[in-house]
Structures are given as structure tokens and as C-alpha cells.
Amino acid sequence: VSAAVGDLERLVAIEEIKQLKARYFRTLDDHDWDAYVAAFTEDAVMDLTEEMARHAGAAVDAGTDPVSKGRQAIRRFIAGALDGSVSVHEGHMPIIEITGPDTARGTWSLHDWVSFPDSQFHGYGHYHEEYRKVDGKWLISFMSISRIRIAWETGSPAATA
Amino acid sequence: VSAAVGDLERLVAIEEIKQLKARYFRTLDDHDWDAYVAAFTEDAVMDLTEEMARHAGAAVDAGTDPVSKGRQAIRRFIAGALDGSVSVHEGHMPIIEITGPDTARGTWSLHDWVSFPDSQFHGYGHYHEEYRKVDGKWLISFMSISRIRIAWETGSPAATA
Amino acid sequence: VSAAVGDLERLVAIEEIKQLKARYFRTLDDHDWDAYVAAFTEDAVMDLTEEMARHAGAAVDAGTDPVSKGRQAIRRFIAGALDGSVSVHEGHMPIIEITGPDTARGTWSLHDWVSFPDSQFHGYGHYHEEYRKVDGKWLISFMSISRIRIAWETGSPAATA
């Protein structure tokens, strides 16, 4: 794609970004917020405006700013949304484009299943992301989510061992 | 696999085919049929004989030919099957084999969740595909689907935001 | 990661291990146990101690040793657990690390949906694996599973075509 990046360097970067996003998912569902925010650049922006509109009144207080700037704001938002839940997030079929030696963008298909004490949902959509290489490590510098559908169920979730 | 294709060229082709199939899925669930058929060669064949037998009487008229030849026939078939639905399709765990400089074949694990106004199903199975490189771009030249299971539910789907 | 393995060789190994695990899943859900055990080294160890604790009293007799050593023990365990079921297993978001010319380790996110005659479950968790290259072919030499959640449903599963 970029004339400045050779095929091998490009494939190495794509695999590193896939593993970065895989660690993002592991730490997200472990609710290990220190490790989670380490996947982002210090100045990363997480824009969940569409996400908030879909989940209105659910997990996150209606007054919360849907755009988080920087690791601490991202941590606060995600911990507020997921603490107390059992969560499963999966990312599929990445399209990652290396746009320069230290920049990339990508999309992932998302499936998430999140259970709160008295409700749960299955959601489907896409991540839209930008990446930056900082000190030799790829990190997420921008993230937003669009949704195909979210199916909520109220009442106790199925018995879970 | 093929002595005529080196390791780097092979890995580049595999990644390009993964991204081709990812675009296939995005455009499929966007119901963007112009972009969808652009993932196929002009003379592509889509053989959904087993698929039709499984879905008999459901989405597609019983008289429809399960083998579509060419982009326009593929478009007509898929639009007939999915217009009016909310669809989620996911492809997993590709095994892509580069069989020559311009030819490849592959399989993908499939999970789809399709909701019609009064019923929905979760399906699992596999894509069996062939690819051809045309003017420097990999495209799907053959596609069929085999199924492990399809679970239908009638009645209104769960509330969806 | 390892200074002894170049970038191209590392990417080739990672792709080969992804395809190895894809074949693992195909043969697992085909219940084709000869092909299934061929994905393991002769001396492979499959440690399902945590898995057994989660499924206690379900698919596998309580007295079964949760640690299987060697292909025949692995085959006996898996056939005992899955014969008579309809199973779907998916592996997502691999993090594969090549630790030497003939050794690697990796994790995969797992989603499985298994239906027995009078009950079924959806499970989520992770594979923790080691790989070894034997006669030029990557194989699984160690496998264990940790779980995020398992949701059982009793009664007849949804109608399945």
C-alpha cells in the first residue's frame, strides 16, 4: 500500500497489530485495567458516541462524555462500563492497512456478550481504529465502534458454571 | 506449497485473500450488493445447493437455482435471500493454500445470525472457495457452503436496539 | 522475539501454526479422531483439569483423569467427551510466539457450542498451548483450557435442520 514500506516489514507490522488487539481483548475480559490501557498510546482517543446512544441508560451513566482522551480517561470509562459484569469480547476478520513506517489503520468485526447482575446483551458491530508505533511498539491511538445490532435480555442469565 | 511461489509472495497472497474475504463479510452485512459482487470474478460460481436444502422454504423461493453463475446472478440470489433481514456473518480460522502465482483455494469456518421479521437462525458451517488473481487483485472465483448445524427460532427476535 | 529466527521464517511458522489449529478445529467438529490426533505430537499432553472442574458430572465420567498423555489417551478422552454430541468449536485472536527454530507457544480465544441429546452449553475461554516442529511439521505438544464462562441449558435444544 505505502511505497515506503516493503512487503516483509508490512506483514510484520500487520501481525504485531493483530497480537496487540488480541492482548487488548484478553485484558479487557480479565478486567485488568492496567494492562488494558497499556495497549493505547498516552494520547489515545476512544470515541464511543454511537455506542453510548445504543446503550443509553444501561451500563454507563447518561451524563458520561462518550469521548475519552488519554489512558486515564479510557480506563475510567471502561471500568465504569464493565466492572461487575462478566464479559466476552471477540474481534474477527481484521483489515489492517499500514499507512507509513509508524502509522496504520484498521477495522475489526466485533462480537461481545456482556452479563450484568440482572440483564445481558449480545452485540455485533465493527471497531474503527488507528495505530501508531511508539518506541518500537504498535499501540492503538484511536478507537471507535459502530453497531449492526445489540440484543438485550432482561432477567437472570442462564446458569453459568 | 507450490515450488513456483516463494514464502514471502505466498504470505502476501494469504494476507490479501484474508482481507478480500473480510471485505466480503462487511459488504454482505451492509447489504451493499455493488461492493459485495466486486469481491467475485466476473465468471464466479456460487454453489449453494447444500445451503438451499437446509433452508428449504425459508428465505429463498423453492424454485431458485442454487448455482449462481456470474456477478449478476450472485447478486440476484443474495439480495433475494437477505434483503429485509438483519444479518451478521463471521468467518474464522482460514486455511488458504496458494496453488500457483494467480490461483488459490481456501476454507473458512462460518457463523451467521440472520433475523427476518418473524424468525431468525444461528448457523454454523464452512466456506469452500477458490480464488484467482485478476489484474493484480485476488477475487473469489468459486464458493460453496457446507453446514454443521442451523438452529431456527420462530416468533419475534429478542428486543434489538 | 528469538534472535535465532528471522522475520520471514517467524511469519511462515506463525501462519503454519494457525493452519494447524484450524485443522484441529475442523477434525474436532467432524469427530474424525484419527485426523484429530494427528495434530498432536506423539508425546503430547492435554491438561483439562480446569475444564473438568467446570463440567463436573456432565459429559465426562467424574473418575476420568483430566491429564491425557500421548495421542491414544487424548483420543480416548475427546471421543468420550464428544461422541453423540453436535459440536461447534471456534478459535480466535491467536497470540503465537516463536521461541526457537522448532518450538513455539500460543494462546487462542475459544468459543464452543456443544449439544447433547438433552442439554447444551455455550462456553468461552482460552487455549494455552505449546508447539513443536517434527519432521518439518508444526504439531501441538501441550494444550490446556481456562474458562471465562460456561452457560448450560437443559431440555431440548432449538430445532436444528
XYZ file of C-alpha atoms in Angstrom:
483
model
C 0.000 0.000 0.000
C 2.638 2.516 1.052
C 5.624 2.635 -1.271
C 7.811 3.429 1.731
C 7.147 0.109 3.483
C 8.327 -3.184 1.975
C 6.215 -6.340 1.896
C 8.027 -8.099 4.732
C 8.001 -5.049 7.005
C 4.303 -4.615 6.244
C 3.455 -8.235 7.107
C 5.458 -7.997 10.341
C 3.542 -4.846 11.295
C 0.164 -6.433 10.481
C 0.948 -9.480 12.659
C 2.150 -7.234 15.516
C -1.081 -5.208 15.347
C -3.158 -8.409 15.352
C -1.350 -9.521 18.520
C -1.740 -6.042 20.053
C -5.506 -6.266 19.538
C -5.549 -9.841 20.867
C -3.889 -8.576 24.104
C -6.466 -5.760 24.155
C -9.225 -8.403 24.244
C -7.541 -10.623 26.860
C -7.015 -7.757 29.291
C -10.484 -6.322 28.575
C -12.220 -9.562 29.608
C -9.840 -10.079 32.535
C -10.895 -6.593 33.690
C -7.165 -5.936 34.154
C -7.315 -2.210 33.512
C -3.582 -1.501 33.975
C -2.701 -3.978 31.248
C -5.694 -2.840 29.175
C -4.705 0.813 28.903
C -1.114 -0.190 28.065
C -2.467 -1.152 24.608
C -3.185 2.542 23.900
C -0.867 5.492 23.209
C -0.707 8.036 26.058
C -2.809 10.470 23.993
C -5.234 7.895 22.556
C -8.831 8.873 21.810
C -11.703 6.400 22.334
C -14.903 7.724 20.741
C -17.946 5.690 21.860
C -20.586 8.223 20.813
C -22.566 5.724 18.748
C -22.006 3.038 21.372
C -23.441 5.281 24.133
C -26.503 6.106 22.031
C -27.185 2.388 21.626
C -26.708 1.547 25.309
C -28.480 4.621 26.664
C -29.395 4.193 30.329
C -27.723 0.831 30.564
C -24.193 0.313 31.748
C -22.885 3.881 31.685
C -24.363 6.985 33.319
C -26.180 9.124 30.792
C -24.012 12.137 31.628
C -20.719 10.418 30.816
C -18.676 12.012 27.998
C -18.599 9.388 25.232
C -15.190 10.624 24.008
C -12.304 9.612 26.296
C -8.939 11.325 25.770
C -5.838 9.701 27.220
C -5.214 6.460 29.086
C -6.695 7.579 32.405
C -9.958 8.724 30.829
C -10.194 5.497 28.826
C -9.571 3.472 31.976
C -12.252 5.355 33.903
C -14.812 4.893 31.129
C -14.223 1.172 30.587
C -14.021 0.315 34.284
C -17.306 2.200 34.777
C -18.929 0.263 31.965
C -17.681 -3.261 32.742
C -16.839 -3.591 36.453
C -19.362 -6.010 37.971
C -20.073 -7.728 34.648
C -18.872 -10.980 33.095
C -17.723 -10.010 29.619
C -16.675 -11.801 26.455
C -15.359 -9.735 23.528
C -14.174 -11.180 20.240
C -12.544 -9.476 17.272
C -12.725 -11.005 13.817
C -11.615 -10.511 10.222
C -9.206 -7.572 10.611
C -8.435 -5.348 7.620
C -5.182 -3.641 8.613
C -3.564 -1.102 6.318
C -0.025 0.115 7.015
C -0.058 3.797 6.004
C 3.564 4.647 6.885
C 6.570 3.315 8.814
C 4.890 4.229 12.147
C 1.205 4.591 11.281
C -1.615 2.215 10.400
C -5.380 1.973 10.437
C -7.698 -0.985 10.665
C -11.171 -2.379 11.188
C -12.265 -5.448 13.152
C -15.604 -7.206 13.334
C -16.830 -7.288 16.961
C -18.979 -9.769 18.861
C -19.495 -9.093 22.562
C -21.548 -10.856 25.204
C -21.810 -8.958 28.477
C -23.784 -10.101 31.528
C -24.755 -7.743 34.334
C -26.498 -8.950 37.521
C -29.987 -8.606 36.013
C -29.548 -8.317 32.248
C -27.235 -9.281 29.407
C -26.698 -8.466 25.765
C -25.176 -9.919 22.615
C -23.773 -7.230 20.360
C -22.323 -7.139 16.855
C -20.518 -4.331 15.067
C -17.120 -3.041 13.991
C -14.093 -1.365 15.507
C -12.581 1.507 13.522
C -9.014 2.112 14.681
C -5.744 3.913 14.114
C -2.377 2.695 15.331
C 0.982 4.361 15.997
C 4.384 2.789 16.579
C 5.960 4.272 19.722
C 9.457 3.190 20.801
C 9.220 0.181 18.500
C 5.797 -0.976 19.759
C 2.478 -0.667 17.926
C -0.281 0.899 20.057
C -3.905 1.963 19.492
C -4.120 5.739 19.012
C -7.806 5.977 18.049
C -10.796 3.669 18.510
C -14.495 3.946 17.741
C -17.268 1.350 17.446
C -20.212 1.135 15.035
C -23.015 -1.371 15.608
C -25.028 -3.728 13.424
C -27.216 -4.842 16.322
C -27.419 -5.228 20.085
C -29.866 -7.754 21.554
C -30.672 -7.238 25.248
C -32.248 -9.814 27.515
C -33.521 -8.922 30.964
C -33.843 -11.303 33.876
C -31.292 -13.737 35.208
C -28.800 -15.002 32.670
C -28.635 -18.748 32.051
C -26.969 -20.745 34.803
C -23.241 -20.264 34.458
C -20.673 -22.587 35.991
C 3.278 -25.480 -1.091
C 3.886 -24.548 -4.725
C 7.545 -24.534 -5.702
C 6.794 -21.661 -8.074
C 5.768 -19.255 -5.304
C 8.271 -18.081 -2.685
C 7.497 -17.789 1.030
C 7.138 -14.005 1.062
C 4.941 -13.913 -2.031
C 2.818 -16.673 -0.524
C 2.337 -14.841 2.781
C 1.444 -11.621 0.937
C -1.166 -13.519 -1.099
C -2.628 -15.188 2.009
C -3.000 -11.828 3.796
C -4.586 -10.273 0.677
C -7.098 -13.114 0.467
C -7.928 -12.747 4.184
C -8.645 -9.052 3.597
C -10.666 -9.849 0.456
C -12.870 -12.183 2.494
C -13.134 -9.598 5.302
C -14.465 -7.074 2.751
C -16.842 -9.784 1.501
C -18.303 -10.003 5.013
C -18.527 -6.232 5.571
C -20.390 -5.623 2.335
C -22.589 -8.707 2.862
C -23.872 -7.429 6.216
C -24.143 -3.854 4.920
C -26.365 -5.315 2.151
C -24.220 -3.237 -0.233
C -24.620 -5.515 -3.232
C -22.487 -3.476 -5.668
C -19.495 -3.695 -3.341
C -20.358 -7.305 -2.477
C -20.200 -8.669 -6.023
C -16.943 -6.789 -6.628
C -15.289 -9.447 -4.412
C -16.009 -12.067 -7.111
C -14.506 -12.673 -10.553
C -16.856 -11.828 -13.443
C -17.350 -15.561 -14.106
C -17.543 -16.666 -10.458
C -19.716 -19.631 -9.467
C -21.587 -19.692 -6.124
C -22.958 -23.168 -5.435
C -25.443 -23.124 -2.529
C -27.046 -26.497 -3.243
C -26.489 -27.831 0.281
C -27.414 -24.439 1.757
C -30.751 -24.414 -0.127
C -31.573 -27.933 1.048
C -31.047 -26.816 4.648
C -33.112 -23.638 4.334
C -35.870 -25.136 2.206
C -38.944 -22.932 2.234
C -37.310 -20.240 4.253
C -35.573 -17.255 2.778
C -35.334 -18.261 -0.866
C -38.100 -19.440 -3.203
C -38.031 -23.185 -3.653
C -37.682 -22.833 -7.436
C -34.491 -20.762 -7.281
C -31.442 -22.318 -8.976
C -28.958 -22.943 -6.145
C -25.997 -22.460 -8.521
C -25.379 -18.833 -9.489
C -23.011 -18.122 -12.393
C -21.559 -14.650 -12.758
C -21.774 -11.500 -10.664
C -25.328 -10.571 -11.665
C -26.736 -13.999 -10.808
C -24.869 -13.969 -7.477
C -26.223 -10.513 -6.713
C -29.790 -11.552 -7.520
C -29.548 -14.653 -5.335
C -28.038 -12.944 -2.286
C -30.297 -9.896 -2.454
C -33.265 -12.264 -2.677
C -32.081 -14.166 0.368
C -31.071 -11.276 2.638
C -32.988 -8.103 1.726
C -35.312 -7.335 4.628
C -33.168 -9.173 7.165
C -30.629 -8.027 9.740
C -27.610 -10.242 9.143
C -24.336 -10.979 10.899
C -21.805 -13.232 9.148
C -18.423 -14.168 10.580
C -15.548 -16.113 9.005
C -12.984 -17.848 11.173
C -9.821 -19.928 11.021
C -8.994 -19.739 7.293
C -6.827 -22.401 5.691
C -5.596 -20.734 2.496
C -3.382 -22.615 0.069
C -1.649 -20.774 -2.765
C -1.687 -23.212 -5.686
C 0.057 -21.019 -8.293
C 1.042 -17.413 -8.952
C -2.590 -16.462 -9.704
C -4.618 -19.271 -8.108
C -5.509 -20.315 -4.578
C -8.085 -22.256 -2.622
C -9.272 -21.977 0.936
C -11.775 -22.875 3.620
C -13.303 -20.690 6.336
C -15.393 -21.565 9.342
C -18.746 -19.725 9.181
C -21.077 -18.433 11.867
C -24.126 -16.493 10.729
C -27.039 -14.986 12.612
C -29.856 -13.781 10.380
C -33.111 -12.221 11.605
C -36.183 -11.963 9.414
C -39.347 -10.175 10.548
C -40.808 -13.291 12.192
C -37.951 -15.765 12.583
C -34.205 -15.978 12.962
C -31.441 -18.568 12.823
C -27.922 -19.194 14.062
C -25.919 -21.241 11.595
C -22.503 -22.891 11.608
C -20.574 -24.440 8.759
C -17.716 -23.915 6.321
C -16.993 -21.998 3.142
C -15.129 -23.891 0.417
C -13.582 -21.420 -2.007
C -11.278 -20.848 -4.938
C -9.543 -17.578 -5.723
C -7.988 -16.052 -8.845
C -5.738 -13.037 -9.208
C -7.114 -10.709 -11.901
C -5.224 -7.529 -12.840
C -3.199 -7.815 -9.636
C -6.217 -8.293 -7.327
C -7.314 -11.525 -5.649
C -11.009 -12.329 -6.177
C -13.346 -15.222 -5.291
C -13.892 -17.455 -8.344
C -15.832 -20.265 -6.617
C -17.763 -20.522 -3.358
C -19.860 -23.209 -1.717
C -21.064 -23.719 1.858
C -21.392 -26.885 3.933
C -23.248 -26.856 7.260
C -22.673 -28.358 10.701
C -25.978 -27.045 12.036
C -28.653 -24.399 11.625
C -30.874 -23.545 14.598
C -34.092 -21.708 13.713
C -36.254 -19.799 16.151
C -39.711 -18.566 15.218
C -41.513 -15.607 16.760
C -40.194 -12.143 17.405
C -36.445 -11.927 17.880
C -35.161 -10.509 21.164
C -35.508 -6.745 21.520
C -32.796 -5.145 19.452
C -31.618 -1.568 19.903
C 11.336 -12.409 19.582
C 14.056 -15.027 19.253
C 17.256 -13.681 17.760
C 17.811 -17.066 16.117
C 14.704 -16.868 13.901
C 14.409 -14.242 11.157
C 11.236 -12.258 10.453
C 10.219 -14.220 7.366
C 10.829 -17.604 8.976
C 8.845 -16.435 12.017
C 5.869 -15.305 9.926
C 5.888 -18.585 7.990
C 5.869 -20.523 11.273
C 3.020 -18.409 12.697
C 0.879 -18.990 9.585
C 1.632 -22.736 9.669
C 0.585 -22.920 13.334
C -2.634 -21.003 12.576
C -3.447 -23.549 9.854
C -2.518 -26.436 12.180
C -5.013 -25.152 14.751
C -7.628 -24.598 12.021
C -7.278 -28.282 11.053
C -7.537 -29.164 14.745
C -10.947 -27.449 14.826
C -12.219 -28.972 11.559
C -11.396 -32.513 12.626
C -12.681 -31.902 16.167
C -16.144 -30.908 14.920
C -16.125 -33.641 12.263
C -15.485 -36.085 15.149
C -12.744 -37.523 12.903
C -10.499 -38.722 15.712
C -7.729 -40.185 13.516
C -7.220 -36.840 11.797
C -7.715 -35.015 15.113
C -4.891 -36.715 16.997
C -2.562 -36.220 14.014
C -2.436 -32.531 15.040
C -0.558 -33.539 18.220
C 2.988 -34.785 18.804
C 3.194 -38.460 19.815
C 4.029 -37.429 23.394
C 1.596 -34.512 23.622
C -0.027 -33.635 26.948
C -3.627 -32.345 27.133
C -4.381 -30.969 30.607
C -8.124 -30.369 31.087
C -8.073 -30.131 34.874
C -9.855 -26.778 34.985
C -12.186 -27.872 32.176
C -13.212 -30.985 34.113
C -13.904 -28.978 37.265
C -16.245 -26.734 35.257
C -18.092 -29.596 33.568
C -18.192 -31.867 36.602
C -20.783 -34.594 36.154
C -21.583 -33.553 32.633
C -20.000 -35.042 29.568
C -17.107 -36.954 31.104
C -17.198 -39.503 33.933
C -16.084 -37.990 37.195
C -13.322 -40.566 37.578
C -11.603 -39.724 34.278
C -8.005 -38.480 34.575
C -8.103 -34.884 33.329
C -4.495 -35.112 32.082
C -4.095 -37.150 28.894
C -0.576 -38.164 27.832
C 0.014 -39.249 24.248
C -2.212 -39.441 21.186
C -4.173 -42.523 22.241
C -5.072 -41.078 25.649
C -6.079 -37.779 24.028
C -8.238 -39.643 21.530
C -9.951 -41.662 24.247
C -10.686 -38.551 26.308
C -12.075 -36.446 23.465
C -14.130 -39.252 21.916
C -15.585 -39.924 25.373
C -16.491 -36.271 25.794
C -17.913 -35.512 22.340
C -19.238 -38.701 20.705
C -23.009 -38.357 20.462
C -22.917 -34.564 20.504
C -23.157 -31.934 17.778
C -20.223 -29.629 18.420
C -19.012 -26.271 17.149
C -15.613 -25.000 18.309
C -14.072 -21.711 17.236
C -10.609 -20.293 17.925
C -9.987 -16.568 17.751
C -7.279 -13.949 18.107
C -4.162 -16.129 18.387
C -1.021 -14.783 20.037
C 1.712 -17.082 18.736
C 5.300 -16.638 19.867
C 8.105 -18.500 18.100
C 10.581 -19.382 20.852
C 13.151 -21.248 18.729
C 13.597 -22.860 15.317
C 11.413 -25.822 16.375
C 9.448 -24.524 19.363
C 6.582 -22.088 19.884
C 3.833 -21.264 22.326
C 0.477 -19.611 21.847
C -2.932 -18.716 23.179
C -6.305 -18.731 21.406
C -9.663 -17.399 22.463
C -12.239 -20.224 22.468
C -15.979 -20.266 21.832
C -17.681 -23.649 21.839
C -21.294 -24.683 21.472
C -21.949 -28.339 22.230
C -25.370 -30.035 22.132
C -26.039 -33.364 23.812
C -29.384 -35.165 23.471
C -30.922 -33.345 26.460
C -28.711 -30.363 27.186
C -26.322 -27.932 25.563
C -23.800 -25.287 26.546
C -22.101 -22.190 25.192
C -18.598 -21.798 26.566
C -15.915 -19.136 26.384
C -12.298 -19.277 27.455
C -8.726 -19.646 26.227
C -6.389 -22.335 24.953
C -2.852 -22.286 26.313
C -0.582 -24.267 24.011
C 2.939 -25.278 23.095
C 4.043 -26.400 19.662
C 6.988 -28.414 18.318
C 8.215 -28.842 14.759
C 8.664 -32.547 13.988
C 9.993 -33.665 10.587
C 9.243 -30.213 9.190
C 5.641 -30.068 10.502
C 4.364 -27.999 13.420
C 2.327 -30.025 15.940
C 0.651 -29.332 19.301
C 2.825 -30.666 22.155
C 0.825 -29.224 25.082
C -2.717 -27.937 25.470
C -4.794 -26.691 28.384
C -8.005 -24.653 28.596
C -9.047 -21.903 31.013
C -12.639 -20.649 31.108
C -14.335 -17.260 31.375
C -17.805 -18.779 31.485
C -19.904 -21.793 30.537
C -23.673 -21.377 30.160
C -25.651 -24.640 30.263
C -29.212 -25.056 29.084
C -31.199 -28.184 29.838
C -34.090 -29.500 27.800
C -34.268 -29.998 24.069
C -32.061 -27.714 22.046
C -33.690 -25.437 19.470
C -34.899 -27.214 16.356
C -31.900 -27.873 14.168
C -32.108 -28.600 10.455
